[in-house]
Short mmCIF file of C-alpha atoms in Angstrom, two decimals:
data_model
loop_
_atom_site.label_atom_id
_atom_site.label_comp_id
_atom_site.label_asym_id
_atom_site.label_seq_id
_atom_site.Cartn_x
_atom_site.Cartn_y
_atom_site.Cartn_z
CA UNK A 112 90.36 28.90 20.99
CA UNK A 113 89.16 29.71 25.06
CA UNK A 114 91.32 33.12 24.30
CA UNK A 115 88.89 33.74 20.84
CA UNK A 116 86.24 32.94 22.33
CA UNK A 117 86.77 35.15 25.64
CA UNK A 118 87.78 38.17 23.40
CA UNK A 119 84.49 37.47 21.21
CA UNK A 120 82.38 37.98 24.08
CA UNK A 121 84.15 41.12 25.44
CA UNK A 122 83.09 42.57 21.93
CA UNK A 123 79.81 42.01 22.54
CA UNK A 124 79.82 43.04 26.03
CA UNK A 125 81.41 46.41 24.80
CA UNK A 126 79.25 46.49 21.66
CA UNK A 127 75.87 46.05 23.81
CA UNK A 128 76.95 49.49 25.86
CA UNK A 129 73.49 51.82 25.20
CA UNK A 130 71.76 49.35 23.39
CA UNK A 131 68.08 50.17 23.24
CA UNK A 132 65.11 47.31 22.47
CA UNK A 133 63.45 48.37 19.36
CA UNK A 134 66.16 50.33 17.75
CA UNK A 135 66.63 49.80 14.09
CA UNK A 136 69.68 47.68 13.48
CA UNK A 137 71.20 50.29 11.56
CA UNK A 138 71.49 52.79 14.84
CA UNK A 139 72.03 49.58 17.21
CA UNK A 140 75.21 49.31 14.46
CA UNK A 141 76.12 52.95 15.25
CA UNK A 142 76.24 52.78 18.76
CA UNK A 143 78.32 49.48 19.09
CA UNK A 144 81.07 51.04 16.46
CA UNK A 145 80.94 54.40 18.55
CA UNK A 146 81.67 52.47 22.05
CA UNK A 147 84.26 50.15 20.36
CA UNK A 148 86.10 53.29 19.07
CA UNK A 149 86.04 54.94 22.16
CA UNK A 150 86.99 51.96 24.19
CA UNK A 151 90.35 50.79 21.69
CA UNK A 152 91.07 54.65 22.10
CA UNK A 153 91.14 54.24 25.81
CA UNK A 154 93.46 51.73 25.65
CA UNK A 155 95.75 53.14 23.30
CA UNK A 156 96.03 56.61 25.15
CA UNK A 157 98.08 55.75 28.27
CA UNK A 158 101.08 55.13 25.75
CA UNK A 159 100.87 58.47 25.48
CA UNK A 160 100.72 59.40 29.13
CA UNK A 161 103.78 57.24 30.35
CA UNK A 162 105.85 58.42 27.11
CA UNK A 163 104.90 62.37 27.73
CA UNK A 164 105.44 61.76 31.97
CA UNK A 165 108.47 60.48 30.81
CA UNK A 166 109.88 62.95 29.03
CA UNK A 167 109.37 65.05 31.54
CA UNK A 168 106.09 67.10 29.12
CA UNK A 169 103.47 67.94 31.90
CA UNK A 170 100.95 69.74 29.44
CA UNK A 171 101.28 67.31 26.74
CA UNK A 172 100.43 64.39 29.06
CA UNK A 173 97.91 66.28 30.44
CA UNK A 174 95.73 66.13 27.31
CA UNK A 175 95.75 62.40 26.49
CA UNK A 176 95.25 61.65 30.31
CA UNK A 177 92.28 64.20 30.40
CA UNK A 178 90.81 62.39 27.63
CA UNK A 179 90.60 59.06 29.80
CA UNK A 180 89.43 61.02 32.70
CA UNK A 181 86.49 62.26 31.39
CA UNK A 182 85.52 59.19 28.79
CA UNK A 183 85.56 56.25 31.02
CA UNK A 184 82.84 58.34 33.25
CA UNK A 185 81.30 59.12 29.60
CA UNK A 186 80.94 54.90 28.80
CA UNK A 187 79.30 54.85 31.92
CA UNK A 188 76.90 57.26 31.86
CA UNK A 189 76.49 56.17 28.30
CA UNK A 190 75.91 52.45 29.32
CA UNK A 191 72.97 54.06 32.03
CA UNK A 192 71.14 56.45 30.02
CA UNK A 193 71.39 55.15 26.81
CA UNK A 194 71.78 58.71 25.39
CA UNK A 195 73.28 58.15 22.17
CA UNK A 196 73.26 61.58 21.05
CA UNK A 197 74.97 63.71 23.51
CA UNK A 198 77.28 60.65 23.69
CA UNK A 199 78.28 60.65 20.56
CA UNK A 200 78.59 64.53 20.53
CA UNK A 201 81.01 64.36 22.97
CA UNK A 202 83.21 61.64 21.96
CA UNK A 203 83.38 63.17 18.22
CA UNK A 204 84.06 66.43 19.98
CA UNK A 205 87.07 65.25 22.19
CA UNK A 206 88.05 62.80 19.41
CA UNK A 207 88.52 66.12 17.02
CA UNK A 208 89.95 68.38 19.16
CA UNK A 209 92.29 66.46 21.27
CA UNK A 210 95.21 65.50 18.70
CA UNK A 211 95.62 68.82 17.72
CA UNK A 212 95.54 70.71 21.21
CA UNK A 213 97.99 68.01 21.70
CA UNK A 214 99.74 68.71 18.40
CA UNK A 215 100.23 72.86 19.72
CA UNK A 216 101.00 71.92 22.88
CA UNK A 217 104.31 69.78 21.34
CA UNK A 218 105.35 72.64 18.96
CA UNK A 219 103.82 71.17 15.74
CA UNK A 220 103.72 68.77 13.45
CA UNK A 221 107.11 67.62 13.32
CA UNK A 222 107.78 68.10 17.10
CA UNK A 223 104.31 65.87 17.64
CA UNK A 224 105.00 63.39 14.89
CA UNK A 225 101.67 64.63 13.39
CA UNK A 226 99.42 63.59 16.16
CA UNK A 227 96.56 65.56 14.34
CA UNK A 228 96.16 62.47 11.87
CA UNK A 229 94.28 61.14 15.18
CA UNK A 230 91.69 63.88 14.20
CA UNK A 231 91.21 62.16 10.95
CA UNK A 232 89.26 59.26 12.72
CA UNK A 233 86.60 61.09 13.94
CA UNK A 234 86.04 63.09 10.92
CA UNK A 235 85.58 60.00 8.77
CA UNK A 236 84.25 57.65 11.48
CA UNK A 237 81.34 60.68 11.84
CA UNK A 238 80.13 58.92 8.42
CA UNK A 239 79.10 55.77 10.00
CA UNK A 240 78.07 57.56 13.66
CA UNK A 241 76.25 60.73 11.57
CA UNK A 242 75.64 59.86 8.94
CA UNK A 243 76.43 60.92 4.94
CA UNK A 244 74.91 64.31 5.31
CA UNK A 245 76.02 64.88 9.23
CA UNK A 246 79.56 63.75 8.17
CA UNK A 247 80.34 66.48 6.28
CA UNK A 248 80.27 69.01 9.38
CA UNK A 249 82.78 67.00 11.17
CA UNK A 250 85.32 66.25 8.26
CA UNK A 251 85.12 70.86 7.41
CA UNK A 252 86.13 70.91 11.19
CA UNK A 253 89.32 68.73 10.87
CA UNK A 254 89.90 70.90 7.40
CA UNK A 255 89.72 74.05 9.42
CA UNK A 256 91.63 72.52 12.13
CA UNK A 257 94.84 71.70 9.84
CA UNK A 258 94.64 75.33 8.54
CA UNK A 259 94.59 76.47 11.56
CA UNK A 260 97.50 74.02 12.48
CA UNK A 261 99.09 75.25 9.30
CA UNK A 262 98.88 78.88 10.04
CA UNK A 263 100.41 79.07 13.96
CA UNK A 264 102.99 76.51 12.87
CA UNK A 265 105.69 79.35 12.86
CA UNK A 266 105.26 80.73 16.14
CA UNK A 267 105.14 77.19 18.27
CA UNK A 268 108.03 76.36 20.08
CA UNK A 269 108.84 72.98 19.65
CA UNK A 270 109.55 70.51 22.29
CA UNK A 271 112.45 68.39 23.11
CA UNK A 272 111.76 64.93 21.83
CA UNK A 273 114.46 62.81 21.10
CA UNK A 274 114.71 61.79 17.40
CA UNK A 275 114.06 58.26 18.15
CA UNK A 276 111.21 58.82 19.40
CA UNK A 277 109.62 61.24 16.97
CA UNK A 278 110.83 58.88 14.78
CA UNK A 279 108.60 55.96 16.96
CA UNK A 280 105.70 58.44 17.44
CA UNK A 281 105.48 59.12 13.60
CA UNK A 282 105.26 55.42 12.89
CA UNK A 283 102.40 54.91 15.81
CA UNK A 284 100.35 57.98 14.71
CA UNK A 285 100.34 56.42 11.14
CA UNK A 286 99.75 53.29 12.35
CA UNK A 287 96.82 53.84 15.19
CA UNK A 288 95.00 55.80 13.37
CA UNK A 289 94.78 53.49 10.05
CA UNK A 290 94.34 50.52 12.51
CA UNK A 291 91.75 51.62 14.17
CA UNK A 292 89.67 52.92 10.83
CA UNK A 293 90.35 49.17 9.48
CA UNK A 294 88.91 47.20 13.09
CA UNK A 295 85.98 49.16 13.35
CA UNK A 296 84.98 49.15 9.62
CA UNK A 297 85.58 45.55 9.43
CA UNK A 298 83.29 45.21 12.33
CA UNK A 299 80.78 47.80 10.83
CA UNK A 300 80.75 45.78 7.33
CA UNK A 301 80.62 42.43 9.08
CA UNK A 302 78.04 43.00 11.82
CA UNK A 303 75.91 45.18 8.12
CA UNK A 304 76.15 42.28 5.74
CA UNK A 305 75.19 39.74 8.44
CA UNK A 306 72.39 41.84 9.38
CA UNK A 307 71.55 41.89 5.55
CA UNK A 308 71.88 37.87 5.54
CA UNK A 309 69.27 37.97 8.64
CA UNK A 310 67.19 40.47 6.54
CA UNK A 311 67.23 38.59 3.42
CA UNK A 312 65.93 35.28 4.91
CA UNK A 313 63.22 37.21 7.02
CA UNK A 314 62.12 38.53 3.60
CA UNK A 315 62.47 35.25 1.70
CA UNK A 316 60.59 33.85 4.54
CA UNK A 317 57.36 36.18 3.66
CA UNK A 318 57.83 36.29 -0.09
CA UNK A 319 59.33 34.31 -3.15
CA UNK A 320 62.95 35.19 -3.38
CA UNK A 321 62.01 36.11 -7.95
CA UNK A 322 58.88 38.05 -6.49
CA UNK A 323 61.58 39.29 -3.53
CA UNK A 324 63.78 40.52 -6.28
CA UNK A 325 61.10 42.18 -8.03
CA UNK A 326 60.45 44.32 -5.07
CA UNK A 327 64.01 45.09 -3.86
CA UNK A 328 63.84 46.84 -7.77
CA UNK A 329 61.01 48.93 -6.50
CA UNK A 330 58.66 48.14 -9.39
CA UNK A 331 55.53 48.90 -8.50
CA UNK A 332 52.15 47.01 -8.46
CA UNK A 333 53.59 43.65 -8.50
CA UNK A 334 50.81 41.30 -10.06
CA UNK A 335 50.98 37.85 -12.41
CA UNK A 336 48.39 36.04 -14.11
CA UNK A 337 49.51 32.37 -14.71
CA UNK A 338 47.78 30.74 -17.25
CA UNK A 339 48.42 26.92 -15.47
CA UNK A 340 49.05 26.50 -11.41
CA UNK A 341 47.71 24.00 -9.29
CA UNK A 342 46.51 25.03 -5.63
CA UNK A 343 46.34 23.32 -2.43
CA UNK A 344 44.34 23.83 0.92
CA UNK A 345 44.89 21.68 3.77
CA UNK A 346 42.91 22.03 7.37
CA UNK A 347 43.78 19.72 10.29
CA UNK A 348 40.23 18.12 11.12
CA UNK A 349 38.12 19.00 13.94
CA UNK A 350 41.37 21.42 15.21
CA UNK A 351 38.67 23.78 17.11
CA UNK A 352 37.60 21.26 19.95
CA UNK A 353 41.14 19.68 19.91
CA UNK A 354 42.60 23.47 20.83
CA UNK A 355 40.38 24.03 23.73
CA UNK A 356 41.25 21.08 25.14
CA UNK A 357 45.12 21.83 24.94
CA UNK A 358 46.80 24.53 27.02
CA UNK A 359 48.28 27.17 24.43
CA UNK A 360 51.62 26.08 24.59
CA UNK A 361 50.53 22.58 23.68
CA UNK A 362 48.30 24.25 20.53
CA UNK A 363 50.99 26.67 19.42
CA UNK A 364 53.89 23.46 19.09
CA UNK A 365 51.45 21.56 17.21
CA UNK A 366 50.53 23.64 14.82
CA UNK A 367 54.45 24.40 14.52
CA UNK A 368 55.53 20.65 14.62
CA UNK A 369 52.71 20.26 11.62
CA UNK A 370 53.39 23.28 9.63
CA UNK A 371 56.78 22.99 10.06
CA UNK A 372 56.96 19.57 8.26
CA UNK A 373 55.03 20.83 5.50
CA UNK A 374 57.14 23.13 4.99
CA UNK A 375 60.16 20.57 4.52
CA UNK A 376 57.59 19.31 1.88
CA UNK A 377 57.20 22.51 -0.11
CA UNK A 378 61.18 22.84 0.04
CA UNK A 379 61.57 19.27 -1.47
CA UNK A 380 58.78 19.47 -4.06
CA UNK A 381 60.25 23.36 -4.78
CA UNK A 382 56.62 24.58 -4.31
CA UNK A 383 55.69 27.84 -3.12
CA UNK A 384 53.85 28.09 0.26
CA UNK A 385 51.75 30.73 0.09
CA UNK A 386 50.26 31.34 4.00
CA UNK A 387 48.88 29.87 7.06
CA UNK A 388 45.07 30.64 8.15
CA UNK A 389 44.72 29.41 11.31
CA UNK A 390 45.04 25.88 10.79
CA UNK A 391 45.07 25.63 7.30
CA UNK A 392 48.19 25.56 5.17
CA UNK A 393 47.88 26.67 1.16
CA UNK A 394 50.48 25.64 -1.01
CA UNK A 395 50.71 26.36 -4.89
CA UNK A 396 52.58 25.07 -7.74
CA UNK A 397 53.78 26.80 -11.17
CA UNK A 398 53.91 29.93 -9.47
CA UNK A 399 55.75 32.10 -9.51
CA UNK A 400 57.70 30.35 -11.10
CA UNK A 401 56.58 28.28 -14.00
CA UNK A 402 56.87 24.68 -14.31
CA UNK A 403 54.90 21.94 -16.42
CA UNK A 404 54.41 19.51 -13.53
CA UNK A 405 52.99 21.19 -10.95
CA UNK A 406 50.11 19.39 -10.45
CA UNK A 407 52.07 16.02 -10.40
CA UNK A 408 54.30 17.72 -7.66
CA UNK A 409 51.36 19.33 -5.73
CA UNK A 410 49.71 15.73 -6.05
CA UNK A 411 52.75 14.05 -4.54
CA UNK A 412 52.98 16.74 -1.35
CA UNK A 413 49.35 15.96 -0.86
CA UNK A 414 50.16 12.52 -0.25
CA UNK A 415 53.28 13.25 1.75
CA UNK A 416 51.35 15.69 4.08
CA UNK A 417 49.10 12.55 4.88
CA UNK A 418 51.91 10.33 5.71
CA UNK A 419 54.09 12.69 7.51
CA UNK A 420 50.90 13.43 9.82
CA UNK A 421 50.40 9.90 11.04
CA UNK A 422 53.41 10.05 12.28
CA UNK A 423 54.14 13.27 13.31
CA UNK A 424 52.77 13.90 16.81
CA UNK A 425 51.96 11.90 19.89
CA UNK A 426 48.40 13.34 19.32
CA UNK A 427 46.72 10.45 17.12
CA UNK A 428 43.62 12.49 16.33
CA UNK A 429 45.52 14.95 13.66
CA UNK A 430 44.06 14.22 10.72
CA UNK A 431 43.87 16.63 7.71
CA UNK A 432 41.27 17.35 4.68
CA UNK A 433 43.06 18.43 1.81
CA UNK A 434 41.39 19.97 -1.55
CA UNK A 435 43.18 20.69 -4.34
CA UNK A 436 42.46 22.43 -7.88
CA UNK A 437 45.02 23.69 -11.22
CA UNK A 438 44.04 25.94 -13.45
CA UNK A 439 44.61 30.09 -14.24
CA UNK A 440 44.98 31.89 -11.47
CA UNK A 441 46.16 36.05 -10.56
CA UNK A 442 49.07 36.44 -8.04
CA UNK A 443 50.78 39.15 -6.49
CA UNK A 444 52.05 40.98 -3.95
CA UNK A 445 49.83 43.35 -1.28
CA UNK A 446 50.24 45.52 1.53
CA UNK A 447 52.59 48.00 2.53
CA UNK A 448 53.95 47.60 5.70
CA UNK A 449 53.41 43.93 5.91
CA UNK A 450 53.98 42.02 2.40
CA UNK A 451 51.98 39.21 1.76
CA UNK A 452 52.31 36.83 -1.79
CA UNK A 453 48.80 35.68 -2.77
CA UNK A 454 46.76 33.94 -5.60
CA UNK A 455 42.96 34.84 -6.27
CA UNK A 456 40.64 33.39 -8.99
CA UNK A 457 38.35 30.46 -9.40
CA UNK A 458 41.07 27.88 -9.35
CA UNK A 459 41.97 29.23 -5.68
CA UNK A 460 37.98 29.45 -4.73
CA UNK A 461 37.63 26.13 -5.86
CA UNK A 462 40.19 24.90 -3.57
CA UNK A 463 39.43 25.97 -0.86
CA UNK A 464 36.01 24.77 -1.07
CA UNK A 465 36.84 21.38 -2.24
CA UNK A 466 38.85 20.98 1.37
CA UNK A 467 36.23 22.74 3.30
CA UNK A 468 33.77 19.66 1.83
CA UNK A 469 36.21 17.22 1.79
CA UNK A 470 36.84 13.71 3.83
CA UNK A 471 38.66 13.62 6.84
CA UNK A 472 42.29 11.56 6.03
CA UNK A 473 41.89 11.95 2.07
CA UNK A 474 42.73 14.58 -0.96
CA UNK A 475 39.74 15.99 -2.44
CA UNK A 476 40.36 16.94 -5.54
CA UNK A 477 38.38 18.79 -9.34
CA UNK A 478 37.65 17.39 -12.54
CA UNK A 479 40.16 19.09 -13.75
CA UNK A 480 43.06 17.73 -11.57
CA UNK A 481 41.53 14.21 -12.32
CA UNK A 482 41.38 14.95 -15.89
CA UNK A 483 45.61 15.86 -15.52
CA UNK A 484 46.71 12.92 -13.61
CA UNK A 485 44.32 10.10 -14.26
CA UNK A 486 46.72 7.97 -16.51
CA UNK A 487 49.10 7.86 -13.69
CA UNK A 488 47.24 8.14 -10.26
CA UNK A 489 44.07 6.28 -8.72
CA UNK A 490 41.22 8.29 -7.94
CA UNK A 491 38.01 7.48 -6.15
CA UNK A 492 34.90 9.31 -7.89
CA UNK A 493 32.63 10.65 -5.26
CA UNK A 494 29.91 11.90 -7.68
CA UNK A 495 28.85 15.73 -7.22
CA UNK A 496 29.15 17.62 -4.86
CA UNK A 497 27.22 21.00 -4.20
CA UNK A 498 29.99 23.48 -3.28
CA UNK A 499 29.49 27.35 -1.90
CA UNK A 500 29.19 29.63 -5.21
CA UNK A 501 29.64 27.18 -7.66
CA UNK A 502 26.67 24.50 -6.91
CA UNK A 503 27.06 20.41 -7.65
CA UNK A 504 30.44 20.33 -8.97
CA UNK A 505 32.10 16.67 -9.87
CA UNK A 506 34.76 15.91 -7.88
CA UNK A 507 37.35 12.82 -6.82
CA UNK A 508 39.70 11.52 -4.07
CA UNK A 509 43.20 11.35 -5.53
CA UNK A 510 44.75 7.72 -3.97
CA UNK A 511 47.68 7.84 -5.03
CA UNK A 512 50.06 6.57 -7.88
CA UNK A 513 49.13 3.72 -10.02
CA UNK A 514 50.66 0.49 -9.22
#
């Protein structure tokens, strides 16, 4: 497990070579495969500088020991500058080349157990380094390269290598090739779809994962009407003077502590939480995603988020008005570089102002929420009420369930 777990974090030591803050994950993904290809290279090469010193090949050894000469300083500089361009230039480059200088310089493909196939890993590695497009330079070069291989064939003088270990060459350049293609693509796929994971929570995080789907389809304007949702807005009383009394640490982990937990809430009654102002939470029900009790379940958070705030803090002075509303209402998705899932129409107006008006510690809530849930829960009338834009409007304080 200690022996994982060291080899995990060499990875990512490696993988972290000419990282840049900002880059797009996708490049940050290109430069870590590019460094771990070059570095498993590196260690595979002196095989073939103590096999070729052996045989007594001074040329042929040459090449695979040039390769490490001038790549380790490459990593380096790499690691400094953070050049990823010229970096990967050169690597493809030597990468390409190498195998089949090495290949002539051994008398061909049977005298160099087809070495070239080394030449293969560039080309097709060049499609996750490149790209699709970029790719398709660096595969016609190993094409041209094989012709080319092809057409001296006949006049190379091939060296004396035992059979045994042509025989042991052929099976290592079929092996070290396909074994490095399958490490660093596994890695490339892995580190991608775990980056996708990450991706897909960040977006699930700012929109509803059916309105989420929508968009991945590119559809375009994204908009609902809903016929029946019920809407919540909840403000932590008197927050203003409370914040300028707390250093902003202290206001930021409240606010997180609080919205945090009503978040849990939203998960457990499956309602949608719709944004943050400030210090105000909004929460909505039947949307967008239909259901016929949301108002019962956005009823039953309200009380929750009155309990769970009692409780929640060492700060005994959090207390929360809370106005809620059901009704039609239009929802949908804005923006363009920063989504955002929201709900207009009277229903959401009406909301609003019934928490804006509301009593500190209760649920303030319209006629026609009472009119929904007054055969089941205790309400307290508290007559009319003049709200912004809409003038004396009737409204109630939801207790709770009846006994």
């Amino acid at each position: 497990m200690t022996n994982r777990r060291e080899r995990s974090l060499l990875i990512q030591r490696l993988a972290a070579f000419g990282a840049v803050d900002g880059d797009a994950e996708d490049e940050r993904l290109r430069r870590s495969t590019l460094v771990l290809s070059t570095s498993l290279i590196c260690v595979l090469t002196p095989l073939w500088v103590v096999t070729y010193l052996a045989l007594g090949l001074p040329i042929p050894m040459s090449i695979p020991l040039g390769y490490l000469v001038v790549t380790i300083p490459s990593l380096v500089w790499f690691a400094r500058t953070r050049r990823y361009v010229p970096f990967r230039t050169f690597q493809l480059t030597l990468m390409l080349l190498l195998p089949f200088a090495l290949q002539w310089s051994l008398g061909g493909f049977v005298a160099s157990s087809a070495v070239s196939l080394w030449g293969l890993w560039p080309a097709l590695g060049a499609v996750l380094f490149v790209g699709a497009r970029g790719a398709v330079v660096w595969f016609a070069g190993y094409l041209a390269l094989l012709a080319i291989s092809a057409a001296i064939e006949p006049i190379l003088e091939p060296a004396a290598i035992p059979d045994a270990v042509q025989t042991a060459f052929f099976v290592g350049n079929l092996t070290g090739p396909s074994l490095v293609a399958y490490l660093l693509l596994q890695y490339f796929v892995r580190e991608r779809d775990r980056e996708h994971q990450r991706s897909e929570r960040l977006l699930l995080n700012v929109l509803p994962a059916a309105v989420a789907a929508r968009l991945k389809q590119r559809e375009g304007v994204i908009a609902d009407r809903f016929p029946e949702a019920t809407v919540l807005f909840a403000d932590i009383v008197d927050f203003t003077p409370l914040a300028v009394g707390l250093p902003p640490e202290d206001v930021v982990r409240l606010l997180d502590e609080v919205f945090t937990a009503f978040d849990r809430l939203a998960d457990d009654y499956r309602l949608e939480k719709i944004k943050t102002i400030g210090d105000a939470y909004m929460v909505a029900g039947g949307v967008p995603t239909p259901r016929d009790d949301h108002c019962e379940a956005v009823a039953e958070m309200a009380l929750a988020m009155l309990q769970v705030c009692q409780g929640l803090t060492d700060l005994n002075t959090v207390r929360l008005r809370i106005g809620m509303d059901t009704g039609p209402v239009v929802a949908g998705v804005i923006g363009q570089r920063k989504f955002s899932y929201d709900l207009w129409g009277d229903t959401v107006n009406t909301a609003s102002r019934l928490e804006s008006h509301g009593v500190p510690g209760s649920i303030q809530v319209s006629s026609r929420v009472y009119d929904r849930l007054s055969d089941r829960y205790s309400f307290e009338q508290r007559g009319l009420i003049d709200l912004k834009g809409k003038g004396p409007t009737p409204a109630w304080l939801l207790l709770g369930p009846r006994a």
